[in-house]
Amino acid sequence: MKNILKITIALVFLIVLSSCWGDKSKPNYQYMPDMYKSVGYETYSENPNYSNGMTTQLPAEGTIARGNVPYEYTDTNEGYETAKLELKNPLEISEANLENGEKMYNIYCLSCHGKSGAGDGVLVEREKFLGVPNYKDRDITEGSIYHVIMHGRNLMGSHASQLTTKERWQVTMYVQQLRTELLK
Amino acid sequence: MSSHYEAPIRRPLIVGDKSYHDITLEVAAPVEGKANKLWWTAFTIALIAFLWGLGAIIYTIGTGIGVWGLNKTVGWAWDITNFVWWVGIGHAGTLISAVLLLFRQKWRMGINRSAEAMTIFSVVQAGLFPVIHMGRVWNAHFVLPIPNQFGTLWTNFNSPLLWDVFAISTYLSVSLVFWWTGLLPDFAMLRDRAVRPFQKKIYSLLSFGWTGRAKDWQRFEEVSLVLAGLATPLVLSVHTIVSFDFATSVIPGWHTTIFPPYFVAGAVFSGFAMVNTLLIIMRKVSNLEAYITKQHIELMNIVIMITGSIVGCAYITELFIAWYSGVEYEQYAFLNRATGPYWWAYLLMMSCNVLSPQFMWFKKLRTSIMFSFFISIVVNIGMWFERFVIIVTSLHRDYLPSSWTMFSPTFVDIGIYVGTIGFFFVLFLLYARTFPVIAQAEVKSILKSSGEAYKRYRDAGGKNPAPTKVVKVSTTTEEVKDTAVQKNDLLGSLGVFDNSTQKADDLKLISGVGPKLEKTLNTIGIYSFDQVSKMTEKEYDLLDSLLESFKGRAKRDDWAGQAKNLKNNG
């Protein structure tokens, strides 16, 4: 009888311990996953119903979502030049706009352009790649800054998917402020 | 005992000239003998019903509650009806063993063991329904307040459904302990009688090493009394809590304050009816008519009559209050019961529950075993319909006429109910063959005060303690009269025993036949159970005329019936 008790205790102990040795490279076991898996389509999930296997599909070309204004300057040198001349920042220069612009700049631009915009970001310092210009060396306007964020230029890619229209103008405002600092 | 006074008006609770040993023998007989064909037939039928019900339960859980006849309006119907019905049936057992113990009712001793078994088996059936009627059975453990990883998410203690969990589980466990404690001396008796090692081992385990010392008995009595004291409030509160499932709601027809006592009365009513049904069969098939006497049946019928009348009063009260309240919803609820689409259920409930117990006022009816059996079944049908009527008629027509609907059960609803009945009988039949179905230790304690022989002796002016056997065994050797004609007559109808081809049975196994009498029977030419089992009125008379003493004993002890059993079991 005493042996049976000891064996039982040992077994219980082993079973409890064994829960610590799960396969960490796999998701763990689930008990009755009634509503764990989504019945509806989750945005980034795989989806065999579409030819490209993704739930997220591109909107039909030429459609305009409510609240959005299409950007009309093309991703060409002509488009760049026109934007540089014509495009104006719709936002008022304010503390709040500059503050958020700085926040966004520090997230999306800092690693290449550097904290002051002198083209001395950490990736440049580590020589991952070269050729990031100093803002003061380039003749840029708010229109051209916005255009480049929107479409990208040379080595730089488009940041349109990371930033909303408002954020892009706030970053533009902040870049202009950095340039003024650099030009002093 | 020597200064014992018992009113002569009291009728004996143990009939026949029983000794302590007779009690032991007769209680142990079904356990020690083999099951006969009748038992196997009943068991097979019950098992099939149980398996069918199990299939229906698995189908429900696997497929969903939608396989039942429930709808959006009537979310409770057969499930909770059956639940309350089974819980109600379970109440009689505890009532018999606890409440009657507190009231020192000696007649409970013949029936309490089986009544408690009935309690336990029916609470098991009841316990199924709260689980299987859940939409997600596998999360049933969330009804328990267990610390967990959901930031110790707990239960809400405001729901009577949670109180049900505590009520039913406490009730089952207390009943089980109470029952088992009472079983210890009886298991010990079986252990001490067991011949085969396996049985001996099993009953030694079950009897927990009971040796029956004075100290053990003293504590045993104290424990029984304390448990009876605890079980009594429990039995009242459990069905009260079950009634709260309805009484605390806002549904017209449910929201009443009368439900708690009314449900308890109904539970006792239906429970006693079920005890009656089972014991009337059991006393016959297990040859326990000496312990479950007509008086027991009559007393249970009286309880049925009283509680049935309480239930009747409650019906009238409900109707009066509905009229008196001036609440049109309440009035409509009762109008709908009487004249709505379920009028037949209401009529069945009314006629079964209000009328049938009133027959018990007539002594001729309440002492008739056939009639009691019939009424006990009628009562349980009526009480099933009572729960059905309360639940379904209140739900299917309530505040918004736009949500009025009907309910009809599917075969799964019915299958599960039939399954629980099957399961109940599977358990009860197994119990009847493995457990001492009469609390022999308790019955022995009333033998000298309520045994028939002792009563007769006392009434005749004899002083207590009475002799062990009232019918004196003649000390002279039994002389068989040499009346060859009668002997031939007797053997002619019983069949001649041929020593060369047949084996003589041990006639001493027949209660009432000792070694001396066996010899006497042998000299007549009676050797086998087969011969004895053929005895009828005529043969008894012939035997009487052959015997000097023992006159009338063969018939009184029903030798033929005993021999028939021994023949089948051997």
PDB file of C-alpha atoms in Angstrom, chain B residues 409-543:
ATOM      1  CA  PRO B 409     -39.742  16.816 -27.614  1.00  0.00           C
ATOM      2  CA  THR B 410     -37.603  14.958 -30.105  1.00  0.00           C
ATOM      3  CA  PHE B 411     -36.604  11.327 -29.850  1.00  0.00           C
ATOM      4  CA  VAL B 412     -33.327  12.462 -28.286  1.00  0.00           C
ATOM      5  CA  ASP B 413     -35.154  14.178 -25.412  1.00  0.00           C
ATOM      6  CA  ILE B 414     -37.137  11.036 -24.848  1.00  0.00           C
ATOM      7  CA  GLY B 415     -34.163   8.753 -25.384  1.00  0.00           C
ATOM      8  CA  ILE B 416     -32.130  10.466 -22.699  1.00  0.00           C
ATOM      9  CA  TYR B 417     -35.008  10.257 -20.244  1.00  0.00           C
ATOM     10  CA  VAL B 418     -35.515   6.575 -20.984  1.00  0.00           C
ATOM     11  CA  GLY B 419     -31.757   6.168 -20.684  1.00  0.00           C
ATOM     12  CA  THR B 420     -31.712   7.615 -17.175  1.00  0.00           C
ATOM     13  CA  ILE B 421     -34.528   5.282 -16.164  1.00  0.00           C
ATOM     14  CA  GLY B 422     -32.486   2.424 -17.594  1.00  0.00           C
ATOM     15  CA  PHE B 423     -29.351   3.590 -15.802  1.00  0.00           C
ATOM     16  CA  PHE B 424     -31.287   3.905 -12.561  1.00  0.00           C
ATOM     17  CA  PHE B 425     -32.504   0.345 -12.811  1.00  0.00           C
ATOM     18  CA  VAL B 426     -29.090  -0.944 -13.855  1.00  0.00           C
ATOM     19  CA  LEU B 427     -27.676   0.512 -10.662  1.00  0.00           C
ATOM     20  CA  PHE B 428     -30.612  -0.581  -8.549  1.00  0.00           C
ATOM     21  CA  LEU B 429     -30.620  -4.123  -9.881  1.00  0.00           C
ATOM     22  CA  LEU B 430     -26.890  -4.464  -9.324  1.00  0.00           C
ATOM     23  CA  TYR B 431     -27.375  -3.051  -5.848  1.00  0.00           C
ATOM     24  CA  ALA B 432     -30.144  -5.523  -5.078  1.00  0.00           C
ATOM     25  CA  ARG B 433     -27.810  -8.417  -5.804  1.00  0.00           C
ATOM     26  CA  THR B 434     -24.657  -7.196  -4.103  1.00  0.00           C
ATOM     27  CA  PHE B 435     -25.758  -5.095  -1.159  1.00  0.00           C
ATOM     28  CA  PRO B 436     -27.726  -6.093   1.904  1.00  0.00           C
ATOM     29  CA  VAL B 437     -31.001  -4.512   0.847  1.00  0.00           C
ATOM     30  CA  ILE B 438     -32.334  -4.413   4.377  1.00  0.00           C
ATOM     31  CA  ALA B 439     -30.393  -2.842   7.196  1.00  0.00           C
ATOM     32  CA  GLN B 440     -30.206  -6.116   9.087  1.00  0.00           C
ATOM     33  CA  ALA B 441     -28.327  -4.606  12.027  1.00  0.00           C
ATOM     34  CA  GLU B 442     -31.130  -2.116  12.532  1.00  0.00           C
ATOM     35  CA  VAL B 443     -33.884  -4.597  11.935  1.00  0.00           C
ATOM     36  CA  LYS B 444     -32.334  -6.868  14.538  1.00  0.00           C
ATOM     37  CA  SER B 445     -32.507  -4.007  17.020  1.00  0.00           C
ATOM     38  CA  ILE B 446     -36.292  -3.933  16.765  1.00  0.00           C
ATOM     39  CA  LEU B 447     -36.846  -7.671  16.524  1.00  0.00           C
ATOM     40  CA  LYS B 448     -37.628  -8.099  20.210  1.00  0.00           C
ATOM     41  CA  SER B 449     -39.829  -5.045  20.439  1.00  0.00           C
ATOM     42  CA  SER B 450     -41.619  -5.321  17.108  1.00  0.00           C
ATOM     43  CA  GLY B 451     -41.185  -8.928  16.041  1.00  0.00           C
ATOM     44  CA  GLU B 452     -44.430 -10.779  15.617  1.00  0.00           C
ATOM     45  CA  ALA B 453     -43.489 -13.753  17.765  1.00  0.00           C
ATOM     46  CA  TYR B 454     -42.319 -11.581  20.622  1.00  0.00           C
ATOM     47  CA  LYS B 455     -45.417  -9.457  20.440  1.00  0.00           C
ATOM     48  CA  ARG B 456     -47.617 -12.510  20.524  1.00  0.00           C
ATOM     49  CA  TYR B 457     -45.667 -13.803  23.479  1.00  0.00           C
ATOM     50  CA  ARG B 458     -45.971 -10.491  25.338  1.00  0.00           C
ATOM     51  CA  ASP B 459     -49.638 -10.142  24.556  1.00  0.00           C
ATOM     52  CA  ALA B 460     -50.193 -13.606  25.959  1.00  0.00           C
ATOM     53  CA  GLY B 461     -48.787 -12.375  29.284  1.00  0.00           C
ATOM     54  CA  GLY B 462     -45.262 -13.639  28.815  1.00  0.00           C
ATOM     55  CA  LYS B 463     -42.409 -11.721  30.389  1.00  0.00           C
ATOM     56  CA  ASN B 464     -39.536 -10.285  28.433  1.00  0.00           C
ATOM     57  CA  PRO B 465     -37.071 -11.251  27.222  1.00  0.00           C
ATOM     58  CA  ALA B 466     -39.043 -13.602  25.112  1.00  0.00           C
ATOM     59  CA  PRO B 467     -37.660 -17.005  24.249  1.00  0.00           C
ATOM     60  CA  THR B 468     -35.513 -17.199  21.186  1.00  0.00           C
ATOM     61  CA  LYS B 469     -38.124 -19.269  19.405  1.00  0.00           C
ATOM     62  CA  VAL B 470     -41.720 -18.889  20.376  1.00  0.00           C
ATOM     63  CA  VAL B 471     -42.795 -22.018  18.637  1.00  0.00           C
ATOM     64  CA  LYS B 472     -41.194 -24.626  20.860  1.00  0.00           C
ATOM     65  CA  VAL B 473     -39.237 -27.295  19.071  1.00  0.00           C
ATOM     66  CA  SER B 474     -40.386 -30.657  20.366  1.00  0.00           C
ATOM     67  CA  THR B 475     -37.590 -32.464  22.136  1.00  0.00           C
ATOM     68  CA  THR B 476     -38.985 -35.878  21.409  1.00  0.00           C
ATOM     69  CA  THR B 477     -37.751 -37.515  18.278  1.00  0.00           C
ATOM     70  CA  GLU B 478     -39.976 -37.164  15.343  1.00  0.00           C
ATOM     71  CA  GLU B 479     -42.046 -40.268  14.798  1.00  0.00           C
ATOM     72  CA  VAL B 480     -43.428 -40.772  11.354  1.00  0.00           C
ATOM     73  CA  LYS B 481     -46.826 -42.344  11.419  1.00  0.00           C
ATOM     74  CA  ASP B 482     -46.872 -45.442   9.387  1.00  0.00           C
ATOM     75  CA  THR B 483     -49.676 -44.449   7.112  1.00  0.00           C
ATOM     76  CA  ALA B 484     -48.526 -45.866   3.860  1.00  0.00           C
ATOM     77  CA  VAL B 485     -51.519 -44.525   1.958  1.00  0.00           C
ATOM     78  CA  GLN B 486     -50.758 -40.923   2.826  1.00  0.00           C
ATOM     79  CA  LYS B 487     -47.084 -41.419   2.129  1.00  0.00           C
ATOM     80  CA  ASN B 488     -47.838 -42.833  -1.284  1.00  0.00           C
ATOM     81  CA  ASP B 489     -50.267 -40.027  -1.994  1.00  0.00           C
ATOM     82  CA  LEU B 490     -47.651 -37.465  -1.082  1.00  0.00           C
ATOM     83  CA  LEU B 491     -44.893 -39.030  -3.121  1.00  0.00           C
ATOM     84  CA  GLY B 492     -47.342 -39.573  -5.936  1.00  0.00           C
ATOM     85  CA  SER B 493     -47.758 -35.841  -6.422  1.00  0.00           C
ATOM     86  CA  LEU B 494     -44.192 -34.871  -5.491  1.00  0.00           C
ATOM     87  CA  GLY B 495     -42.454 -37.517  -7.521  1.00  0.00           C
ATOM     88  CA  VAL B 496     -40.399 -40.416  -6.223  1.00  0.00           C
ATOM     89  CA  PHE B 497     -36.775 -39.786  -5.489  1.00  0.00           C
ATOM     90  CA  ASP B 498     -34.412 -42.280  -7.029  1.00  0.00           C
ATOM     91  CA  ASN B 499     -31.181 -42.581  -5.071  1.00  0.00           C
ATOM     92  CA  SER B 500     -29.256 -44.158  -7.916  1.00  0.00           C
ATOM     93  CA  THR B 501     -29.785 -41.406 -10.536  1.00  0.00           C
ATOM     94  CA  GLN B 502     -30.464 -38.269  -8.456  1.00  0.00           C
ATOM     95  CA  LYS B 503     -28.437 -36.444  -5.867  1.00  0.00           C
ATOM     96  CA  ALA B 504     -30.086 -35.559  -2.572  1.00  0.00           C
ATOM     97  CA  ASP B 505     -30.239 -31.820  -1.806  1.00  0.00           C
ATOM     98  CA  ASP B 506     -29.348 -30.287   1.520  1.00  0.00           C
ATOM     99  CA  LEU B 507     -32.874 -29.698   2.761  1.00  0.00           C
ATOM    100  CA  LYS B 508     -31.492 -27.879   5.800  1.00  0.00           C
ATOM    101  CA  LEU B 509     -31.062 -24.840   3.524  1.00  0.00           C
ATOM    102  CA  ILE B 510     -34.809 -24.375   3.668  1.00  0.00           C
ATOM    103  CA  SER B 511     -35.489 -22.023   6.528  1.00  0.00           C
ATOM    104  CA  GLY B 512     -37.369 -23.972   9.191  1.00  0.00           C
ATOM    105  CA  VAL B 513     -35.847 -27.334   8.378  1.00  0.00           C
ATOM    106  CA  GLY B 514     -33.259 -28.567  10.841  1.00  0.00           C
ATOM    107  CA  PRO B 515     -31.172 -31.738  10.773  1.00  0.00           C
ATOM    108  CA  LYS B 516     -33.876 -33.634  12.626  1.00  0.00           C
ATOM    109  CA  LEU B 517     -36.660 -32.602  10.338  1.00  0.00           C
ATOM    110  CA  GLU B 518     -34.513 -33.354   7.320  1.00  0.00           C
ATOM    111  CA  LYS B 519     -34.115 -36.893   8.521  1.00  0.00           C
ATOM    112  CA  THR B 520     -37.840 -37.137   9.021  1.00  0.00           C
ATOM    113  CA  LEU B 521     -38.488 -35.905   5.495  1.00  0.00           C
ATOM    114  CA  ASN B 522     -35.973 -38.406   4.179  1.00  0.00           C
ATOM    115  CA  THR B 523     -37.789 -41.238   5.882  1.00  0.00           C
ATOM    116  CA  ILE B 524     -40.941 -40.145   4.130  1.00  0.00           C
ATOM    117  CA  GLY B 525     -39.031 -40.171   0.864  1.00  0.00           C
ATOM    118  CA  ILE B 526     -38.468 -36.468   0.287  1.00  0.00           C
ATOM    119  CA  TYR B 527     -34.878 -35.742  -0.647  1.00  0.00           C
ATOM    120  CA  SER B 528     -34.734 -32.969  -3.228  1.00  0.00           C
ATOM    121  CA  PHE B 529     -35.728 -29.315  -3.607  1.00  0.00           C
ATOM    122  CA  ASP B 530     -37.551 -30.346  -6.708  1.00  0.00           C
ATOM    123  CA  GLN B 531     -39.896 -32.474  -4.657  1.00  0.00           C
ATOM    124  CA  VAL B 532     -40.436 -29.804  -2.002  1.00  0.00           C
ATOM    125  CA  SER B 533     -41.059 -27.130  -4.615  1.00  0.00           C
ATOM    126  CA  LYS B 534     -44.044 -29.054  -5.942  1.00  0.00           C
ATOM    127  CA  MET B 535     -45.878 -28.806  -2.626  1.00  0.00           C
ATOM    128  CA  THR B 536     -49.288 -27.189  -2.639  1.00  0.00           C
ATOM    129  CA  GLU B 537     -52.132 -26.956  -0.160  1.00  0.00           C
ATOM    130  CA  LYS B 538     -52.940 -30.617  -0.555  1.00  0.00           C
ATOM    131  CA  GLU B 539     -49.373 -31.803   0.001  1.00  0.00           C
ATOM    132  CA  TYR B 540     -48.943 -29.558   3.017  1.00  0.00           C
ATOM    133  CA  ASP B 541     -51.984 -31.158   4.589  1.00  0.00           C
ATOM    134  CA  LEU B 542     -50.688 -34.634   3.814  1.00  0.00           C
ATOM    135  CA  LEU B 543     -47.321 -33.770   5.316  1.00  0.00           C
TER     136      LEU B 543
END
